Amino acid sequence: MSPHLDAVRVERVWVAGGVVRVAACTRESTVACPDCGRGSVRLHSRYCRTLADVAVGGRPVLIELSVWRLFCDGSGCGRRTFAEQVEGLTRRYRRRSPLLQYLVEMAGVLLAGRGGARLLRILKVPLSRTSVLFHLMRIPLPSAATPRVLGVDDFALYADVYGTLLVDPETRLPIELWEGRDAEQLAAWLRAHPGVEVVCRDGSLVYRQGITEGAPDAVQVSDRFHLWQGLSKRVGDIAAAHRGCLPAAVPEPEAAPAQVEPVGPSDQAETPARRHAKRLFEAVHAVTGTSRSLNAMARELGLNRRTVSKYARAATWQECVRTTRPRHPTSLDPYLEYLRQRWEEGEHNATVLHQELLAKGYRGHYQRIKMAVAPLRQGLPIDTPRERPPSPRDVARWITTTPSRRSLHAAEGLRRLLEHCPELHRTHDLVRQFAAMLDTRDAAPLPAWLDHLTNSRLPPLGSLANAIREDQPAVVQGITTPFSSGVNEGRITDLKLQKRITAGRAGVPLLRHRVIHMAILRRNYP
């Protein structure tokens, strides 16, 4: 029935009260003393142990195992008697089989207290959430060997309280986790674990000081992602400072030929809505000249106070007629002219048009193309609303994106913007120079690039140049070496998931156990 029962002799199996019960006893053999290791066959007594095992057929299993207690005849052993243990089935003081105990522990690692207890109840193992956490915390943490390469990063525990996570980038496993992010804690850990050769970190001054104090011979690497993130933030600040130039990214609308359009029914026809608005306007303005308040007029007319206020402020009744809201710009708007051109050339298949737009950088769904060409099938024009100016965040994303990966809309908008704003044009050139250094892993142009930042007369780039100069050796290592904090960021993301599973209430010891054992579990069961 179960492989771990092969070492014992099963005498009886029956079902009582919805529980599968198994009566078994150990086989006669020589048993080694747990202290001195000497084998013994001299029996003292026999007693029965009750062990819970994994459920069978949706029913819990109890094993009633009869084991021997034996004498130890070792002259130098201080133990008089000892109980025999069955390999793979029993452990000292345990009332569960190792397989069931492992299941309880892994439920705690994966789902923590409440979630683990719910899962175990489904598996016919009733345990409280505190018991699940108790068994989780009893799992010993693996002994962490000193890594050659160390990753250091911080994370938010709650509010303004932060923690520090240490990761081995070569094995991709977390090593240690503690509350706080001060330099002394990191320096103490590095002094207690000598042998770290490379440390990957962000631009934090605190971690820089801790590494310098704890491992002065270690090579510090400033992560490329954080360098690029800091540059992108400064680009956003420059775009926000030149917000007045951003409308230049929007193309000027084409002047439509003047033509006299016939008056449509929506302009002059007396619809019920227009008659209702005219009647309310006349009624409100008939009592507006009096000295009564809005509440008094609303009670007299039987209208809402806001309605009376709206009609009283209006100069004409046409202002009170509800108009159709203009259509908001969409990601398809830059490609509408191309759609119109292809339609005039004879291509009326929406699927083919969608494939052509995908090749030009469009990332929308086919259904939007189908709806856009629907008016053309009826001989009506495509509505092309006026495009909104980009936000500073959009401009920062355009500038920091690789030119080959920019969409057609972004490339055209950025070209118009750079032609209009020399400051953003200068910023774009400096960003591309730094991107070239990262792509080629060549830090030789870095000093000259920093001088260009300082002389750019753009305060955000000047402050970035000063920050990089203070940490220039680590920045050079980040550009030229393959080491990075990518593994750290991945483990931080996993740590945030573990926090959310526990509703953010896990303390540091519980969080440490779950994060470390979860990483090991994923390694064993990818």
Short mmCIF file of C-alpha atoms in Angstrom, two decimals:
data_model
loop_
_atom_site.label_atom_id
_atom_site.label_comp_id
_atom_site.label_asym_id
_atom_site.label_seq_id
_atom_site.Cartn_x
_atom_site.Cartn_y
_atom_site.Cartn_z
CA MET A 1 0.00 0.00 0.00
CA SER A 2 2.83 2.38 0.88
CA PRO A 3 6.54 1.88 0.09
CA HIS A 4 7.60 2.91 3.59
CA LEU A 5 5.64 -0.06 5.02
CA ASP A 6 7.95 -2.57 3.29
CA ALA A 7 10.28 -2.57 6.30
CA VAL A 8 7.53 -3.84 8.68
CA ARG A 9 5.12 -6.75 8.70
CA VAL A 10 1.53 -5.65 8.08
CA GLU A 11 -0.84 -7.86 10.05
CA ARG A 12 -4.22 -6.29 9.49
CA VAL A 13 -5.93 -3.44 7.57
CA TRP A 14 -9.47 -2.30 8.34
CA VAL A 15 -11.72 0.77 8.22
CA ALA A 16 -13.26 2.12 11.41
CA GLY A 17 -15.13 5.42 11.68
CA GLY A 18 -13.98 6.59 8.25
CA VAL A 19 -10.31 6.03 9.15
CA VAL A 20 -8.07 3.42 7.53
CA ARG A 21 -6.20 1.61 10.30
CA VAL A 22 -3.11 -0.49 9.72
CA ALA A 23 -1.77 -2.89 12.35
CA ALA A 24 1.92 -3.71 11.85
CA CYS A 25 4.95 -4.85 13.78
CA THR A 26 8.70 -4.72 13.24
CA ARG A 27 10.71 -7.64 11.95
CA GLU A 28 13.19 -9.40 14.22
CA SER A 29 16.66 -8.05 13.59
CA THR A 30 19.65 -6.55 15.32
CA VAL A 31 19.07 -2.92 16.28
CA ALA A 32 21.91 -0.42 16.78
CA CYS A 33 22.00 1.81 19.85
CA PRO A 34 21.50 5.48 18.86
CA ASP A 35 24.34 6.58 21.22
CA CYS A 36 27.18 4.08 20.90
CA GLY A 37 26.06 2.37 17.65
CA ARG A 38 26.50 -1.15 19.05
CA GLY A 39 23.95 -3.72 17.86
CA SER A 40 21.64 -5.33 20.41
CA VAL A 41 19.17 -8.23 20.32
CA ARG A 42 18.35 -8.37 24.03
CA LEU A 43 14.71 -7.37 24.34
CA HIS A 44 13.31 -5.30 27.14
CA SER A 45 9.64 -4.95 26.16
CA ARG A 46 7.34 -4.14 23.26
CA TYR A 47 4.99 -1.18 22.96
CA CYS A 48 2.63 0.26 20.31
CA ARG A 49 3.17 3.55 18.48
CA THR A 50 0.38 5.32 16.57
CA LEU A 51 1.53 7.13 13.44
CA ALA A 52 -0.54 9.27 11.07
CA ASP A 53 0.16 8.68 7.39
CA VAL A 54 -0.95 10.25 4.12
CA ALA A 55 -4.60 9.73 3.23
CA VAL A 56 -5.72 6.83 1.03
CA GLY A 57 -8.83 7.17 -1.10
CA GLY A 58 -9.83 10.37 0.70
CA ARG A 59 -9.62 8.70 4.12
CA PRO A 60 -7.02 9.45 6.82
CA VAL A 61 -4.63 6.63 7.68
CA LEU A 62 -3.42 5.59 11.16
CA ILE A 63 -0.61 3.04 11.55
CA GLU A 64 -0.56 1.12 14.83
CA LEU A 65 3.04 -0.06 14.89
CA SER A 66 4.38 -2.46 17.52
CA VAL A 67 8.10 -1.84 18.19
CA TRP A 68 10.69 -3.30 20.56
CA ARG A 69 12.52 -1.61 23.40
CA LEU A 70 15.97 -3.17 23.83
CA PHE A 71 18.85 -3.17 26.30
CA CYS A 72 22.19 -1.63 25.38
CA ASP A 73 25.05 -3.88 26.55
CA GLY A 74 27.81 -1.42 25.68
CA SER A 75 30.17 -1.05 28.64
CA GLY A 76 30.91 2.59 28.00
CA CYS A 77 27.39 3.64 26.93
CA GLY A 78 25.30 5.60 29.37
CA ARG A 79 22.00 4.51 27.82
CA ARG A 80 20.29 1.55 29.50
CA THR A 81 17.45 0.97 27.05
CA PHE A 82 16.38 2.37 23.69
CA ALA A 83 13.47 2.00 21.29
CA GLU A 84 14.01 0.74 17.76
CA GLN A 85 13.29 3.08 14.82
CA VAL A 86 12.11 1.95 11.39
CA GLU A 87 13.99 3.59 8.54
CA GLY A 88 11.64 5.71 6.42
CA LEU A 89 8.68 5.25 8.78
CA THR A 90 9.45 6.40 12.31
CA ARG A 91 11.52 9.10 13.95
CA ARG A 92 12.07 9.85 17.58
CA TYR A 93 9.08 11.60 19.22
CA ARG A 94 7.31 11.90 15.85
CA ARG A 95 3.64 10.92 15.52
CA ARG A 96 3.58 11.27 11.75
CA SER A 97 5.31 9.34 9.03
CA PRO A 98 8.20 11.22 7.34
CA LEU A 99 6.16 11.48 4.14
CA LEU A 100 3.22 13.13 5.93
CA GLN A 101 5.57 15.37 7.93
CA TYR A 102 7.20 16.52 4.70
CA LEU A 103 3.76 17.27 3.28
CA VAL A 104 2.89 19.40 6.33
CA GLU A 105 6.16 21.31 6.10
CA MET A 106 5.84 21.98 2.36
CA ALA A 107 2.26 23.21 2.83
CA GLY A 108 3.65 25.76 5.28
CA VAL A 109 6.42 26.79 2.89
CA LEU A 110 4.06 27.23 -0.05
CA LEU A 111 0.96 28.70 1.59
CA ALA A 112 2.00 29.73 5.12
CA GLY A 113 -0.48 29.41 8.01
CA ARG A 114 -4.10 29.75 6.94
CA GLY A 115 -3.59 28.64 3.34
CA GLY A 116 -1.52 25.64 4.43
CA ALA A 117 -4.14 24.64 7.02
CA ARG A 118 -6.90 24.77 4.38
CA LEU A 119 -4.88 22.60 1.99
CA LEU A 120 -4.10 20.07 4.72
CA ARG A 121 -7.78 19.83 5.67
CA ILE A 122 -8.52 18.91 2.05
CA LEU A 123 -5.81 16.23 2.33
CA LYS A 124 -7.47 14.90 5.54
CA VAL A 125 -4.76 16.27 7.83
CA PRO A 126 -6.55 18.62 10.26
CA LEU A 127 -4.09 21.16 11.63
CA SER A 128 -4.47 24.73 12.85
CA ARG A 129 -2.65 27.60 11.21
CA THR A 130 -0.38 28.00 14.24
CA SER A 131 0.58 24.33 14.05
CA VAL A 132 1.45 24.69 10.38
CA LEU A 133 3.66 27.69 11.15
CA PHE A 134 5.19 25.81 14.10
CA HIS A 135 6.26 22.95 11.83
CA LEU A 136 7.50 25.41 9.22
CA MET A 137 9.73 27.22 11.71
CA ARG A 138 11.18 23.87 12.88
CA ILE A 139 12.66 23.22 9.44
CA PRO A 140 16.39 23.95 9.78
CA LEU A 141 17.81 26.56 7.45
CA PRO A 142 20.57 25.29 5.17
CA SER A 143 24.06 26.22 6.16
CA ALA A 144 25.04 29.00 3.77
CA ALA A 145 28.53 28.78 2.33
CA THR A 146 30.32 32.05 1.72
CA PRO A 147 29.64 32.94 -1.93
CA ARG A 148 32.27 34.25 -4.30
CA VAL A 149 29.78 36.73 -5.76
CA LEU A 150 27.25 38.38 -3.46
CA GLY A 151 24.12 40.35 -4.37
CA VAL A 152 22.77 42.96 -1.93
CA ASP A 153 19.43 44.72 -2.25
CA ASP A 154 16.80 46.26 -0.01
CA PHE A 155 13.03 45.78 0.13
CA ALA A 156 10.13 47.39 1.97
CA LEU A 157 8.80 45.44 4.94
CA TYR A 158 5.99 47.87 5.73
CA ALA A 159 5.51 51.67 5.72
CA ASP A 160 8.99 53.20 6.06
CA VAL A 161 10.64 50.05 7.45
CA TYR A 162 13.05 48.30 5.07
CA GLY A 163 14.97 45.04 5.07
CA THR A 164 18.06 43.65 3.39
CA LEU A 165 18.28 40.52 1.24
CA LEU A 166 21.53 38.75 0.35
CA VAL A 167 21.59 36.51 -2.73
CA ASP A 168 24.17 34.25 -4.34
CA PRO A 169 23.96 35.20 -8.05
CA GLU A 170 25.83 32.06 -9.13
CA THR A 171 23.43 29.60 -7.50
CA ARG A 172 20.50 32.08 -7.70
CA LEU A 173 19.52 31.24 -4.13
CA PRO A 174 18.86 33.66 -1.23
CA ILE A 175 21.36 33.48 1.61
CA GLU A 176 20.21 35.78 4.40
CA LEU A 177 17.49 38.27 5.23
CA TRP A 178 17.24 40.77 8.05
CA GLU A 179 15.38 43.91 9.05
CA GLY A 180 17.07 47.23 8.38
CA ARG A 181 19.46 48.47 5.73
CA ASP A 182 22.27 50.12 7.67
CA ALA A 183 25.94 49.77 6.86
CA GLU A 184 26.99 48.17 10.16
CA GLN A 185 24.74 45.11 9.72
CA LEU A 186 26.14 44.42 6.26
CA ALA A 187 29.71 45.01 7.39
CA ALA A 188 29.26 42.61 10.33
CA TRP A 189 27.94 39.87 8.05
CA LEU A 190 30.82 40.32 5.60
CA ARG A 191 33.37 40.17 8.41
CA ALA A 192 31.76 36.96 9.68
CA HIS A 193 31.86 35.45 6.16
CA PRO A 194 35.26 36.28 4.68
CA GLY A 195 35.95 35.30 1.08
CA VAL A 196 33.47 37.42 -0.87
CA GLU A 197 35.22 38.66 -4.01
CA VAL A 198 32.49 40.57 -5.88
CA VAL A 199 29.45 42.43 -4.48
CA CYS A 200 26.62 43.58 -6.76
CA ARG A 201 24.53 46.44 -5.41
CA ASP A 202 22.56 49.52 -6.42
CA GLY A 203 23.82 53.08 -5.95
CA SER A 204 23.00 53.13 -2.23
CA LEU A 205 25.59 55.00 -0.16
CA VAL A 206 24.71 52.89 2.89
CA TYR A 207 25.56 49.58 1.19
CA ARG A 208 28.67 51.13 -0.34
CA GLN A 209 29.96 52.04 3.13
CA GLY A 210 29.03 48.63 4.59
CA ILE A 211 30.89 46.75 1.86
CA THR A 212 33.93 49.00 2.19
CA GLU A 213 34.09 48.37 5.95
CA GLY A 214 33.28 44.64 5.92
CA ALA A 215 35.07 43.50 2.76
CA PRO A 216 37.54 46.19 1.66
CA ASP A 217 39.17 43.88 -0.91
CA ALA A 218 35.88 42.97 -2.62
CA VAL A 219 35.10 44.46 -6.03
CA GLN A 220 31.91 46.54 -5.91
CA VAL A 221 29.65 46.51 -8.97
CA SER A 222 27.00 49.18 -9.46
CA ASP A 223 24.10 47.53 -11.24
CA ARG A 224 23.40 48.56 -14.85
CA PHE A 225 19.64 48.47 -14.35
CA HIS A 226 19.80 51.01 -11.53
CA LEU A 227 22.18 53.21 -13.55
CA TRP A 228 19.75 53.21 -16.47
CA GLN A 229 16.82 53.76 -14.12
CA GLY A 230 18.52 56.81 -12.60
CA LEU A 231 19.24 58.21 -16.06
CA SER A 232 15.63 57.62 -17.15
CA LYS A 233 14.35 59.50 -14.10
CA ARG A 234 16.54 62.50 -14.98
CA VAL A 235 15.26 62.41 -18.57
CA GLY A 236 11.70 62.54 -17.21
CA ASP A 237 12.63 65.55 -15.08
CA ILE A 238 14.05 67.36 -18.12
CA ALA A 239 10.93 66.58 -20.16
CA ALA A 240 8.75 67.92 -17.33
CA ALA A 241 10.83 71.11 -17.19
CA HIS A 242 10.25 71.60 -20.94
CA ARG A 243 6.58 70.74 -20.85
CA GLY A 244 5.80 73.67 -23.14
CA CYS A 245 7.73 71.99 -25.98
CA LEU A 246 5.82 68.69 -25.81
CA PRO A 247 2.89 69.76 -28.07
CA ALA A 248 5.43 70.00 -30.89
CA ALA A 249 5.44 66.19 -31.02
CA VAL A 250 1.85 66.25 -32.33
CA PRO A 251 1.53 66.77 -36.10
CA GLU A 252 -0.42 69.76 -37.31
CA PRO A 253 -3.89 68.82 -38.56
CA GLU A 254 -4.43 69.09 -42.28
CA ALA A 255 -6.59 72.03 -43.32
CA ALA A 256 -9.90 70.70 -44.58
CA PRO A 257 -11.30 72.35 -47.69
CA ALA A 258 -14.05 74.84 -46.95
CA GLN A 259 -17.39 73.54 -48.04
CA VAL A 260 -20.94 74.45 -47.26
CA GLU A 261 -22.61 71.54 -45.59
CA PRO A 262 -26.35 71.22 -45.51
CA VAL A 263 -27.92 71.83 -42.17
CA GLY A 264 -28.46 68.43 -40.61
CA PRO A 265 -31.35 67.37 -38.49
CA SER A 266 -29.17 67.53 -35.37
CA ASP A 267 -28.66 71.31 -35.83
CA GLN A 268 -32.16 72.73 -36.33
CA ALA A 269 -34.67 69.91 -35.92
CA GLU A 270 -36.93 70.15 -32.91
CA THR A 271 -36.14 66.92 -31.13
CA PRO A 272 -37.80 66.07 -27.77
CA ALA A 273 -34.53 66.71 -25.95
CA ARG A 274 -34.14 70.18 -27.49
CA ARG A 275 -37.78 71.11 -26.77
CA HIS A 276 -37.34 69.93 -23.16
CA ALA A 277 -34.16 72.01 -22.74
CA LYS A 278 -35.83 75.10 -24.24
CA ARG A 279 -38.87 74.72 -21.96
CA LEU A 280 -36.72 74.38 -18.82
CA PHE A 281 -34.55 77.32 -19.85
CA GLU A 282 -37.58 79.59 -20.24
CA ALA A 283 -39.14 78.41 -16.97
CA VAL A 284 -35.95 78.96 -14.95
CA HIS A 285 -35.21 82.38 -16.43
CA ALA A 286 -38.82 83.44 -15.80
CA VAL A 287 -38.19 83.25 -12.05
CA THR A 288 -34.51 84.17 -12.06
CA GLY A 289 -35.14 87.91 -11.91
CA THR A 290 -36.79 87.62 -8.51
CA SER A 291 -34.79 87.76 -5.28
CA ARG A 292 -35.52 84.16 -4.35
CA SER A 293 -32.76 81.63 -3.73
CA LEU A 294 -31.94 78.63 -5.87
CA ASN A 295 -33.53 76.30 -3.34
CA ALA A 296 -36.76 78.28 -3.39
CA MET A 297 -36.86 78.32 -7.21
CA ALA A 298 -36.12 74.57 -7.30
CA ARG A 299 -39.03 73.87 -4.93
CA GLU A 300 -41.38 76.05 -6.97
CA LEU A 301 -40.43 74.43 -10.29
CA GLY A 302 -40.13 70.91 -8.91
CA LEU A 303 -36.54 70.57 -10.17
CA ASN A 304 -33.24 69.66 -8.65
CA ARG A 305 -31.17 72.55 -7.31
CA ARG A 306 -28.25 71.66 -9.61
CA THR A 307 -30.53 71.66 -12.65
CA VAL A 308 -31.85 75.12 -11.76
CA SER A 309 -28.30 76.37 -11.23
CA LYS A 310 -27.14 75.02 -14.61
CA TYR A 311 -29.99 76.63 -16.55
CA ALA A 312 -29.67 79.90 -14.63
CA ARG A 313 -25.98 80.24 -15.58
CA ALA A 314 -26.59 79.46 -19.26
CA ALA A 315 -26.92 82.37 -21.69
CA THR A 316 -28.91 80.37 -24.26
CA TRP A 317 -30.87 77.19 -24.07
CA GLN A 318 -28.57 75.56 -26.67
CA GLU A 319 -25.79 75.48 -24.06
CA CYS A 320 -27.89 73.09 -21.96
CA VAL A 321 -28.44 70.52 -24.70
CA ARG A 322 -26.36 67.41 -24.08
CA THR A 323 -23.75 66.88 -26.79
CA THR A 324 -21.95 63.73 -27.79
CA ARG A 325 -18.54 63.39 -26.21
CA PRO A 326 -15.60 63.47 -28.64
CA ARG A 327 -13.83 60.20 -29.23
CA HIS A 328 -10.64 59.77 -27.22
CA PRO A 329 -7.38 59.16 -29.09
CA THR A 330 -6.31 55.52 -29.39
CA SER A 331 -3.12 53.68 -30.29
CA LEU A 332 -4.52 53.22 -33.80
CA ASP A 333 -4.73 56.96 -34.57
CA PRO A 334 -1.14 57.27 -35.99
CA TYR A 335 -1.98 54.54 -38.52
CA LEU A 336 -5.37 55.81 -39.72
CA GLU A 337 -3.86 57.67 -42.68
CA TYR A 338 -2.09 54.48 -43.74
CA LEU A 339 -5.36 52.56 -43.44
CA ARG A 340 -7.13 55.13 -45.62
CA GLN A 341 -4.37 54.95 -48.21
CA ARG A 342 -4.38 51.14 -48.35
CA TRP A 343 -8.18 51.14 -48.58
CA GLU A 344 -8.04 53.47 -51.59
CA GLU A 345 -5.43 51.16 -53.14
CA GLY A 346 -7.97 48.32 -52.98
CA GLU A 347 -6.95 46.38 -49.85
CA HIS A 348 -10.25 45.76 -47.99
CA ASN A 349 -9.26 42.71 -45.91
CA ALA A 350 -9.03 43.69 -42.21
CA THR A 351 -6.78 40.70 -41.41
CA VAL A 352 -4.23 41.70 -44.04
CA LEU A 353 -4.34 45.32 -42.85
CA HIS A 354 -3.78 44.18 -39.27
CA GLN A 355 -0.70 42.16 -40.28
CA GLU A 356 0.72 45.16 -42.16
CA LEU A 357 0.22 47.43 -39.15
CA LEU A 358 1.90 44.90 -36.85
CA ALA A 359 4.96 45.09 -39.08
CA LYS A 360 4.92 48.88 -38.68
CA GLY A 361 4.91 48.74 -34.86
CA TYR A 362 1.19 48.62 -34.03
CA ARG A 363 0.48 46.49 -30.95
CA GLY A 364 -3.31 46.60 -30.87
CA HIS A 365 -5.91 43.91 -31.52
CA TYR A 366 -7.38 42.92 -34.87
CA GLN A 367 -10.87 43.87 -33.67
CA ARG A 368 -9.92 47.55 -33.52
CA ILE A 369 -8.78 47.43 -37.18
CA LYS A 370 -12.06 45.79 -38.14
CA MET A 371 -14.09 48.51 -36.38
CA ALA A 372 -11.93 51.29 -37.88
CA VAL A 373 -12.53 50.22 -41.49
CA ALA A 374 -16.26 49.64 -40.94
CA PRO A 375 -17.17 53.26 -41.92
CA LEU A 376 -15.10 52.89 -45.10
CA ARG A 377 -17.25 49.93 -46.16
CA GLN A 378 -20.27 52.26 -46.02
CA GLY A 379 -18.56 55.07 -47.90
CA LEU A 380 -18.04 57.19 -44.76
CA PRO A 381 -14.73 58.81 -43.73
CA ILE A 382 -12.59 57.65 -40.82
CA ASP A 383 -12.84 59.96 -37.84
CA THR A 384 -9.34 61.25 -37.00
CA PRO A 385 -9.40 63.22 -33.73
CA ARG A 386 -6.72 65.66 -32.72
CA GLU A 387 -3.90 63.81 -30.98
CA ARG A 388 -3.00 64.76 -27.43
CA PRO A 389 0.54 65.94 -26.61
CA PRO A 390 2.73 63.28 -24.97
CA SER A 391 3.34 63.38 -21.24
CA PRO A 392 6.87 63.81 -19.81
CA ARG A 393 6.82 60.13 -18.94
CA ASP A 394 5.99 59.24 -22.57
CA VAL A 395 8.86 61.40 -23.83
CA ALA A 396 11.27 59.79 -21.35
CA ARG A 397 10.20 56.36 -22.58
CA TRP A 398 10.65 57.41 -26.23
CA ILE A 399 14.18 58.71 -25.58
CA THR A 400 15.36 55.72 -23.52
CA THR A 401 13.92 53.10 -25.88
CA THR A 402 16.28 51.56 -28.42
CA PRO A 403 15.61 53.24 -31.80
CA SER A 404 15.03 49.90 -33.51
CA ARG A 405 12.29 49.06 -31.00
CA ARG A 406 10.38 52.35 -31.22
CA SER A 407 6.96 52.22 -32.79
CA LEU A 408 6.19 54.32 -35.86
CA HIS A 409 4.14 56.74 -33.77
CA ALA A 410 6.91 57.16 -31.15
CA ALA A 411 9.63 57.62 -33.78
CA GLU A 412 7.71 60.31 -35.67
CA GLY A 413 6.65 62.14 -32.50
CA LEU A 414 10.19 62.08 -31.10
CA ARG A 415 11.63 63.35 -34.39
CA ARG A 416 9.29 66.36 -34.40
CA LEU A 417 9.97 67.04 -30.72
CA LEU A 418 13.76 66.92 -31.03
CA GLU A 419 13.66 69.28 -33.99
CA HIS A 420 11.72 71.78 -31.87
CA CYS A 421 13.54 71.48 -28.50
CA PRO A 422 17.39 71.61 -28.50
CA GLU A 423 17.58 70.66 -24.80
CA LEU A 424 15.73 67.40 -25.37
CA HIS A 425 17.81 66.80 -28.49
CA ARG A 426 20.98 67.16 -26.40
CA THR A 427 19.51 64.84 -23.77
CA HIS A 428 18.67 62.25 -26.42
CA ASP A 429 22.24 62.25 -27.75
CA LEU A 430 23.70 61.80 -24.25
CA VAL A 431 21.32 58.93 -23.51
CA ARG A 432 22.26 57.15 -26.72
CA GLN A 433 25.96 57.58 -25.88
CA PHE A 434 25.48 55.91 -22.51
CA ALA A 435 23.42 53.14 -24.14
CA ALA A 436 26.30 52.51 -26.55
CA MET A 437 28.67 52.11 -23.59
CA LEU A 438 26.35 49.52 -22.04
CA ASP A 439 25.93 47.66 -25.33
CA THR A 440 29.64 47.46 -26.08
CA ARG A 441 30.71 46.98 -22.43
CA ASP A 442 33.24 49.77 -22.93
CA ALA A 443 33.68 52.32 -20.13
CA ALA A 444 36.50 54.27 -21.80
CA PRO A 445 34.17 57.11 -22.95
CA LEU A 446 32.70 57.44 -19.43
CA PRO A 447 34.88 60.37 -18.18
CA ALA A 448 34.23 62.41 -21.32
CA TRP A 449 30.53 61.56 -21.11
CA LEU A 450 30.41 62.79 -17.52
CA ASP A 451 32.01 66.06 -18.63
CA HIS A 452 29.30 66.41 -21.28
CA LEU A 453 26.65 65.90 -18.59
CA THR A 454 28.21 68.61 -16.45
CA ASN A 455 28.50 71.05 -19.37
CA SER A 456 25.00 70.33 -20.70
CA ARG A 457 23.52 73.14 -18.56
CA LEU A 458 20.75 70.73 -17.57
CA PRO A 459 20.61 70.49 -13.73
CA PRO A 460 19.21 66.91 -13.58
CA LEU A 461 22.07 65.59 -15.73
CA GLY A 462 24.61 67.60 -13.74
CA SER A 463 23.46 66.01 -10.47
CA LEU A 464 23.65 62.56 -12.10
CA ALA A 465 27.24 63.25 -13.18
CA ASN A 466 28.20 64.15 -9.61
CA ALA A 467 26.59 60.98 -8.23
CA ILE A 468 28.38 58.76 -10.77
CA ARG A 469 31.76 60.40 -10.11
CA GLU A 470 31.45 59.57 -6.40
CA ASP A 471 30.93 55.90 -7.30
CA GLN A 472 32.87 55.77 -10.57
CA PRO A 473 34.93 52.58 -9.94
CA ALA A 474 31.78 50.58 -9.22
CA VAL A 475 30.04 52.13 -12.25
CA VAL A 476 32.96 51.11 -14.47
CA GLN A 477 32.66 47.54 -13.14
CA GLY A 478 28.92 47.60 -13.80
CA ILE A 479 29.49 48.61 -17.42
CA THR A 480 32.42 46.31 -18.24
CA THR A 481 31.73 43.13 -16.21
CA PRO A 482 28.88 40.62 -16.65
CA PHE A 483 27.88 40.88 -12.97
CA SER A 484 24.52 42.51 -12.24
CA SER A 485 21.71 42.60 -9.68
CA GLY A 486 19.20 40.84 -11.93
CA VAL A 487 19.00 37.83 -9.62
CA ASN A 488 18.50 40.17 -6.65
CA GLU A 489 15.54 41.85 -8.33
CA GLY A 490 13.97 38.49 -9.12
CA ARG A 491 14.29 37.35 -5.51
CA ILE A 492 12.84 40.64 -4.29
CA THR A 493 9.81 40.04 -6.52
CA ASP A 494 9.44 36.55 -5.07
CA LEU A 495 9.78 37.96 -1.55
CA LYS A 496 6.94 40.43 -2.21
CA LEU A 497 4.76 37.50 -3.30
CA GLN A 498 5.48 35.67 -0.03
CA LYS A 499 4.56 38.84 1.89
CA ARG A 500 1.22 39.12 0.08
CA ILE A 501 0.39 35.46 0.77
CA THR A 502 0.73 36.21 4.49
CA ALA A 503 -1.23 39.49 4.09
CA GLY A 504 1.95 41.43 4.95
CA ARG A 505 1.88 40.22 8.57
CA ALA A 506 4.86 37.85 8.49
CA GLY A 507 7.72 38.75 10.77
CA VAL A 508 11.32 38.63 9.62
CA PRO A 509 12.06 35.08 10.96
CA LEU A 510 9.01 33.59 9.23
CA LEU A 511 9.70 35.54 6.06
CA ARG A 512 13.31 34.33 6.07
CA HIS A 513 12.23 30.69 6.40
CA ARG A 514 9.67 30.94 3.62
CA VAL A 515 11.87 32.83 1.15
CA ILE A 516 14.90 30.53 1.57
CA HIS A 517 12.95 27.26 1.57
CA MET A 518 10.71 28.41 -1.29
CA ALA A 519 13.77 29.00 -3.46
CA ILE A 520 15.10 25.52 -2.62
CA LEU A 521 11.69 23.99 -3.33
CA ARG A 522 11.54 25.64 -6.74
CA ARG A 523 15.01 24.35 -7.49
CA ASN A 524 13.94 20.77 -6.69
CA TYR A 525 10.54 21.06 -8.39
CA PRO A 526 10.93 23.54 -11.27
#
